[in-house]
Coordinates of C-alpha atoms in Angstrom, one line a residue:
M4 CA -1.9 3.3 36.6
N5 CA -0.5 4.2 33.1
L6 CA -2.6 1.9 30.9
R7 CA -2.1 1.9 27.1
V8 CA -4.2 0.6 24.3
G9 CA -2.6 0.3 20.9
I10 CA -4.7 1.1 17.8
V11 CA -3.6 -1.3 15.1
G12 CA -4.9 -2.6 11.7
L13 CA -4.0 -2.6 8.0
P14 CA -3.3 0.7 6.3
N15 CA -6.2 2.9 5.4
V16 CA -8.8 1.4 7.8
G17 CA -9.3 4.6 9.8
K18 CA -6.9 4.2 12.7
S19 CA -5.5 7.7 12.8
T20 CA -8.9 9.3 12.2
L21 CA -10.3 7.2 15.1
F22 CA -7.4 8.3 17.2
N23 CA -8.1 11.9 16.4
A24 CA -11.7 11.6 17.3
L25 CA -10.9 9.8 20.6
T26 CA -8.3 12.2 21.7
K27 CA -9.5 15.4 19.9
Q28 CA -6.0 15.6 18.5
H29 CA -5.0 15.9 14.9
A30 CA -2.6 13.1 14.0
P31 CA -2.0 13.0 10.2
S32 CA -4.4 10.9 8.2
A33 CA -4.4 10.4 4.5
N34 CA -5.3 8.0 1.7
F35 CA -2.0 6.2 1.4
P36 CA -0.1 3.6 3.6
F37 CA 2.2 4.5 6.5
T38 CA 1.0 8.0 7.2
T39 CA 1.8 7.2 10.8
V40 CA 5.4 6.1 11.4
E41 CA 6.1 7.2 15.0
P42 CA 3.2 6.4 17.2
N43 CA 0.9 9.2 18.4
V44 CA -0.2 9.0 22.1
G45 CA -3.2 10.6 23.6
V46 CA -4.9 10.4 27.0
V47 CA -8.6 9.7 27.0
T48 CA -10.9 10.1 30.0
V49 CA -13.2 7.2 30.8
P50 CA -16.9 8.4 30.8
D51 CA -18.5 7.9 34.2
E52 CA -21.9 9.4 35.0
R53 CA -21.4 8.4 38.6
L54 CA -18.9 11.2 39.1
E55 CA -21.2 14.1 38.4
K56 CA -23.9 12.6 40.7
L57 CA -21.4 12.2 43.6
A58 CA -19.9 15.6 43.0
A59 CA -23.3 17.2 43.2
L60 CA -24.0 15.4 46.5
S61 CA -20.6 16.4 48.0
R62 CA -20.6 19.9 46.3
S63 CA -17.1 19.0 45.1
L64 CA -14.9 21.8 43.7
K65 CA -13.6 19.5 40.9
I66 CA -14.1 16.1 39.3
V67 CA -11.2 13.9 38.4
P68 CA -12.0 11.0 36.0
T69 CA -9.8 8.0 35.4
T70 CA -8.0 7.8 32.0
I71 CA -6.6 5.4 29.4
E72 CA -3.8 6.2 26.9
F73 CA -4.5 5.3 23.3
V74 CA -1.5 4.9 21.0
D75 CA -1.9 5.2 17.2
I76 CA 0.4 2.7 15.6
A77 CA 1.2 2.6 11.9
G78 CA -0.6 0.1 9.6
L79 CA 0.7 -3.4 9.5
V80 CA 0.9 -5.4 6.2
K81 CA 1.4 -9.0 5.3
G82 CA 5.0 -9.9 6.0
A83 CA 5.3 -7.4 8.8
H84 CA 7.0 -10.0 11.0
Q85 CA 9.8 -10.1 8.4
G86 CA 10.1 -6.3 8.2
E87 CA 7.7 -5.6 5.4
G88 CA 6.3 -2.0 5.6
L89 CA 8.7 -1.2 8.5
G90 CA 6.9 -4.0 10.3
N91 CA 9.6 -4.8 12.8
Q92 CA 9.5 -1.2 14.0
F93 CA 5.7 -1.1 14.3
L94 CA 5.5 -4.5 16.0
A95 CA 8.0 -3.2 18.6
H96 CA 5.5 -0.4 19.4
I97 CA 2.7 -2.9 20.0
R98 CA 4.9 -4.7 22.5
E99 CA 4.7 -1.6 24.7
V100 CA 0.9 -1.5 25.1
D101 CA -1.3 -3.4 27.5
A102 CA -4.1 -4.2 25.1
I103 CA -4.9 -3.9 21.4
A104 CA -7.8 -2.2 19.6
E105 CA -7.7 -3.7 16.1
V106 CA -9.6 -1.5 13.6
V107 CA -11.2 -3.5 10.8
R108 CA -12.5 -1.9 7.7
F109 CA -16.2 -2.7 6.8
F110 CA -16.9 0.4 4.7
P111 CA -16.9 -0.1 0.9
N112 CA -15.7 3.3 -0.3
P113 CA -13.9 2.7 -3.7
D114 CA -12.1 6.0 -3.3
V115 CA -10.1 4.7 -0.3
I116 CA -7.3 2.3 -1.3
H117 CA -7.4 -1.1 0.2
V118 CA -4.0 -2.8 0.4
G119 CA -5.5 -6.2 -0.3
G120 CA -7.5 -5.0 -3.3
A121 CA -11.0 -5.7 -1.8
V122 CA -12.8 -5.1 1.5
D123 CA -12.9 -8.4 3.5
P124 CA -13.1 -7.9 7.2
R125 CA -12.5 -11.5 8.3
S126 CA -9.5 -11.8 6.0
D127 CA -8.1 -8.5 7.1
A128 CA -8.4 -9.4 10.8
E129 CA -6.7 -12.7 10.1
T130 CA -3.8 -11.0 8.3
I131 CA -3.1 -8.9 11.3
N132 CA -3.5 -11.8 13.8
V133 CA -1.2 -14.1 11.7
E134 CA 1.5 -11.4 11.6
L135 CA 1.3 -11.0 15.4
A136 CA 1.5 -14.8 15.8
L137 CA 4.4 -15.2 13.4
A138 CA 6.3 -12.4 15.2
D139 CA 5.7 -14.2 18.5
L140 CA 6.8 -17.5 17.0
Q141 CA 10.1 -15.9 16.0
T142 CA 10.5 -14.6 19.6
V143 CA 9.6 -17.9 21.2
E144 CA 11.9 -20.0 19.0
K145 CA 14.9 -17.8 19.7
L146 CA 14.2 -17.9 23.4
H147 CA 13.5 -21.6 23.4
E148 CA 16.9 -22.4 21.8
R149 CA 18.8 -20.2 24.2
S150 CA 16.8 -21.4 27.3
A151 CA 17.3 -25.1 26.3
R152 CA 21.1 -24.6 26.4
D153 CA 20.8 -22.9 29.8
A154 CA 18.6 -25.7 31.2
K155 CA 21.0 -28.5 30.5
G156 CA 22.2 -28.3 34.1
G157 CA 18.7 -29.4 35.2
E158 CA 17.8 -26.3 37.2
A159 CA 14.0 -26.6 37.9
A160 CA 13.1 -23.0 37.0
L161 CA 15.0 -23.2 33.7
V162 CA 13.5 -26.5 32.8
R163 CA 10.0 -25.1 33.5
R164 CA 10.8 -22.2 31.2
V165 CA 11.8 -24.4 28.4
E166 CA 8.7 -26.6 28.8
T167 CA 6.4 -23.5 28.8
L168 CA 8.1 -22.1 25.7
S169 CA 7.5 -25.4 24.0
K170 CA 3.8 -25.2 24.8
L171 CA 3.6 -21.7 23.4
R172 CA 5.6 -22.7 20.3
V173 CA 3.2 -25.6 19.5
A174 CA 0.2 -23.3 19.8
L175 CA 1.8 -20.6 17.6
L176 CA 2.8 -23.1 15.0
D177 CA -0.8 -24.2 15.0
G178 CA -2.0 -20.6 14.4
R179 CA -3.3 -20.1 17.9
A180 CA -2.6 -17.0 20.0
A181 CA -0.4 -17.4 23.0
G182 CA -3.3 -16.1 25.1
T183 CA -5.3 -19.2 24.4
V184 CA -2.7 -21.5 25.9
P185 CA -3.6 -22.7 29.4
V186 CA -0.7 -22.2 31.7
T187 CA -0.2 -22.7 35.5
L188 CA 0.9 -19.8 37.7
P189 CA 4.5 -21.2 37.9
E190 CA 4.6 -21.6 34.1
E191 CA 3.3 -18.0 33.6
E192 CA 6.0 -16.7 36.0
S193 CA 8.7 -18.6 34.1
V194 CA 8.0 -16.6 31.0
R195 CA 6.8 -13.3 32.5
D196 CA 9.6 -11.4 30.9
V197 CA 8.6 -12.5 27.4
Q198 CA 6.6 -9.7 25.8
L199 CA 4.4 -11.7 23.4
L200 CA 2.0 -9.8 21.2
T201 CA -0.7 -12.5 21.1
W202 CA -0.8 -12.6 24.9
K203 CA -2.4 -9.1 24.9
P204 CA -6.2 -8.9 24.9
I205 CA -7.7 -7.7 21.7
L206 CA -10.8 -5.6 21.0
Y207 CA -12.0 -5.4 17.4
V208 CA -13.4 -2.0 16.1
A209 CA -15.6 -2.5 13.1
N210 CA -15.4 0.7 11.0
L211 CA -18.7 1.1 9.2
D212 CA -20.0 3.8 6.8
E213 CA -23.0 6.0 7.5
E214 CA -25.5 3.5 6.0
Q215 CA -24.0 0.4 7.6
I216 CA -24.2 1.9 11.1
R217 CA -28.0 1.9 10.9
R218 CA -27.9 -2.0 10.9
A219 CA -24.6 -2.4 12.7
A220 CA -25.5 -5.5 14.6
E221 CA -26.5 -7.3 11.4
I222 CA -23.4 -6.2 9.6
V223 CA -20.9 -7.4 12.2
A224 CA -22.8 -10.6 13.3
Q225 CA -20.8 -13.1 11.2
F226 CA -17.5 -11.4 12.0
A227 CA -18.3 -11.4 15.7
L228 CA -18.7 -15.1 15.8
R229 CA -15.0 -15.5 15.5
H230 CA -13.6 -12.1 16.5
H231 CA -14.9 -10.7 19.8
P232 CA -15.4 -8.5 21.6
V233 CA -16.3 -6.2 18.7
V234 CA -17.4 -2.5 18.9
P235 CA -19.2 -1.3 15.7
L236 CA -18.9 2.4 15.0
S237 CA -18.5 4.8 12.1
V238 CA -15.2 6.6 12.3
K239 CA -16.5 9.2 9.8
I240 CA -19.5 10.0 12.0
E241 CA -17.3 10.2 15.1
Q242 CA -14.9 12.6 13.3
E243 CA -17.8 14.8 12.3
L244 CA -19.1 14.8 15.9
T245 CA -15.9 16.3 17.2
E246 CA -16.6 19.4 15.1
L247 CA -20.1 20.0 16.4
A248 CA -21.3 22.0 19.4
I249 CA -22.6 19.9 22.3
E250 CA -26.3 20.9 21.7
E251 CA -26.0 19.7 18.0
K252 CA -24.6 16.3 18.7
S253 CA -27.9 14.5 19.8
T254 CA -29.7 15.7 16.7
F255 CA -26.8 14.6 14.5
L256 CA -26.7 11.1 16.1
A257 CA -30.4 10.7 15.9
E258 CA -30.2 11.1 12.1
Y259 CA -28.4 7.7 12.1
G260 CA -30.6 6.1 14.7
L261 CA -27.9 6.5 17.4
D262 CA -28.4 7.7 21.0
H263 CA -24.7 8.0 21.9
S264 CA -21.2 8.2 20.4
G265 CA -19.6 4.8 19.5
L266 CA -16.5 6.1 21.2
L267 CA -18.1 5.8 24.6
D268 CA -18.6 2.1 23.9
L269 CA -15.0 1.7 22.7
I270 CA -13.5 3.4 25.8
R271 CA -15.7 1.4 28.2
E272 CA -14.9 -1.9 26.3
A273 CA -11.2 -1.1 26.4
Y274 CA -11.4 -0.4 30.1
A275 CA -13.2 -3.7 30.7
L276 CA -10.8 -5.6 28.4
L277 CA -8.0 -4.6 30.6
G278 CA -9.7 -6.2 33.6
L279 CA -10.2 -2.9 35.4
I280 CA -12.8 -1.5 37.7
T281 CA -13.3 1.9 39.3
F282 CA -13.6 2.8 43.0
L283 CA -14.5 6.4 44.0
T284 CA -13.8 9.0 46.6
T285 CA -15.8 12.1 47.1
G286 CA -15.8 15.2 49.3
P287 CA -15.9 19.0 49.1
K288 CA -12.5 19.3 47.5
E289 CA -13.0 16.7 44.7
T290 CA -14.8 13.6 43.5
R291 CA -12.3 11.2 41.9
A292 CA -12.4 7.9 40.0
W293 CA -9.5 5.5 40.8
T294 CA -8.5 2.6 38.5
I295 CA -7.7 -0.8 40.0
K296 CA -7.5 -4.4 38.8
K297 CA -10.6 -6.5 39.3
G298 CA -10.1 -8.6 42.4
A299 CA -8.0 -6.1 44.2
T300 CA -8.4 -5.7 48.0
A301 CA -9.3 -2.7 50.1
S302 CA -5.7 -2.2 51.3
E303 CA -4.5 -2.3 47.7
A304 CA -7.1 0.4 46.8
A305 CA -5.9 2.5 49.7
G306 CA -2.4 2.1 48.3
K307 CA -3.6 3.6 45.0
I308 CA -4.2 6.9 46.8
H309 CA -1.0 6.8 48.7
S310 CA 1.5 4.1 49.6
D311 CA 1.4 5.2 53.2
F312 CA -2.4 4.4 53.2
E313 CA -1.7 0.8 52.4
R314 CA 1.0 0.5 55.1
G315 CA -1.1 2.1 57.7
F316 CA -4.4 0.6 56.7
I317 CA -6.8 0.2 59.6
R318 CA -10.2 -0.2 57.9
A319 CA -12.2 1.0 54.9
E320 CA -15.6 2.6 55.3
T321 CA -17.5 1.8 52.1
I322 CA -20.8 2.1 50.4
A323 CA -22.1 1.5 46.9
W324 CA -22.2 4.8 45.0
D325 CA -25.9 4.5 44.1
R326 CA -26.9 3.8 47.7
L327 CA -24.9 6.9 48.8
V328 CA -26.7 9.1 46.2
A329 CA -30.1 7.7 47.3
A330 CA -29.3 8.5 50.9
G331 CA -28.6 12.1 50.0
S332 CA -25.4 12.5 52.1
Y333 CA -22.7 10.5 53.7
A334 CA -23.9 11.5 57.2
V335 CA -27.4 10.2 56.5
A336 CA -26.0 7.0 55.0
R337 CA -24.1 6.4 58.3
E338 CA -27.2 7.0 60.3
Q339 CA -29.1 4.5 58.2
G340 CA -26.4 1.9 58.8
I341 CA -25.6 1.3 55.1
V342 CA -22.0 2.4 55.3
R343 CA -19.9 -0.8 56.0
D344 CA -16.6 -1.2 57.8
E345 CA -14.4 -3.5 55.8
G346 CA -11.0 -5.0 56.5
K347 CA -7.9 -5.0 54.3
T348 CA -8.8 -8.3 52.5
Y349 CA -12.2 -7.0 51.4
V350 CA -12.5 -7.4 47.6
V351 CA -13.3 -4.0 45.9
Q352 CA -16.4 -3.9 43.8
D353 CA -16.9 -1.5 40.9
G354 CA -18.5 1.7 42.1
D355 CA -17.5 1.4 45.8
V356 CA -17.1 4.7 47.5
F357 CA -14.3 4.6 50.1
V358 CA -13.2 6.5 53.2
F359 CA -9.9 5.0 54.4
R360 CA -9.0 5.0 58.0
V361 CA -5.2 4.8 58.5
G362 CA -2.7 4.9 61.3
A363 CA 0.7 6.5 61.5

């Protein structure tokens, strides 16, 4: 599952520096707008302490975590939907991602240019969100006009498409995101081909300075009332962490009252934002994390490993990862009767460990 999260925001809010810290890459970052023109892409592993515990139990030769792609997209400015600051090009890049991580500047450093003249997190977030909505409005109005012509013959599917586009248009004109519009499954299917920016889930990343991070919850409280979920972190601290040896990181974080990197929170929140869960497989060769949509069935999980597994699915032997670790081995867990046999319609739970039984 190739999942992509686009990092967006105004210029000079710390997007590329955050991307560098996340991916350990070195995308250009500088104190002027539009340092990033073509998007940088990096693959980030999803932290999961369960893997090491299962690997130790199974004496696995290797561990394979699940991943998310992060895409560093150039800074948007007011008027982007009309092409300001190469806006049309950058908005097109956002259409290609599954979710958005919107970096919002909280740090007050006067040496870093702010395109609006002053640091105002709520106003900055609104600027980005309005540009996304206005770009969507242009898309919807064009499609509505074309679809209305096509629907004159009265075909039910085309009429439904026009009606759904009308609902979206009203919401966008009112300043609301397309994702807030309640639609039925048939309505959703009628516009599934429409890649609307405001249909994508958004995670806000509050970029604080070294002093603000000490009282992060207080700093972001008012912002979070309207914009959520929000992950507070200091991009500057995260950047410095990447340069330290592993044994130095805990001491460095403790100086700021932190017990872990804010990037861990960001990666986990992004994973959750996409509606994903993890199931696990473990054995002598490898312990692996597999990504699947929340609500997926056991047969669909089998299909993630190999399409033949889904076609030939007989049953799934499953146990929660922590119960397996507590048992000490899969054989003991079987003896204790805590390994369950589940059918193809079983709904996968996060942290399930599977052994799939399949036929030819």
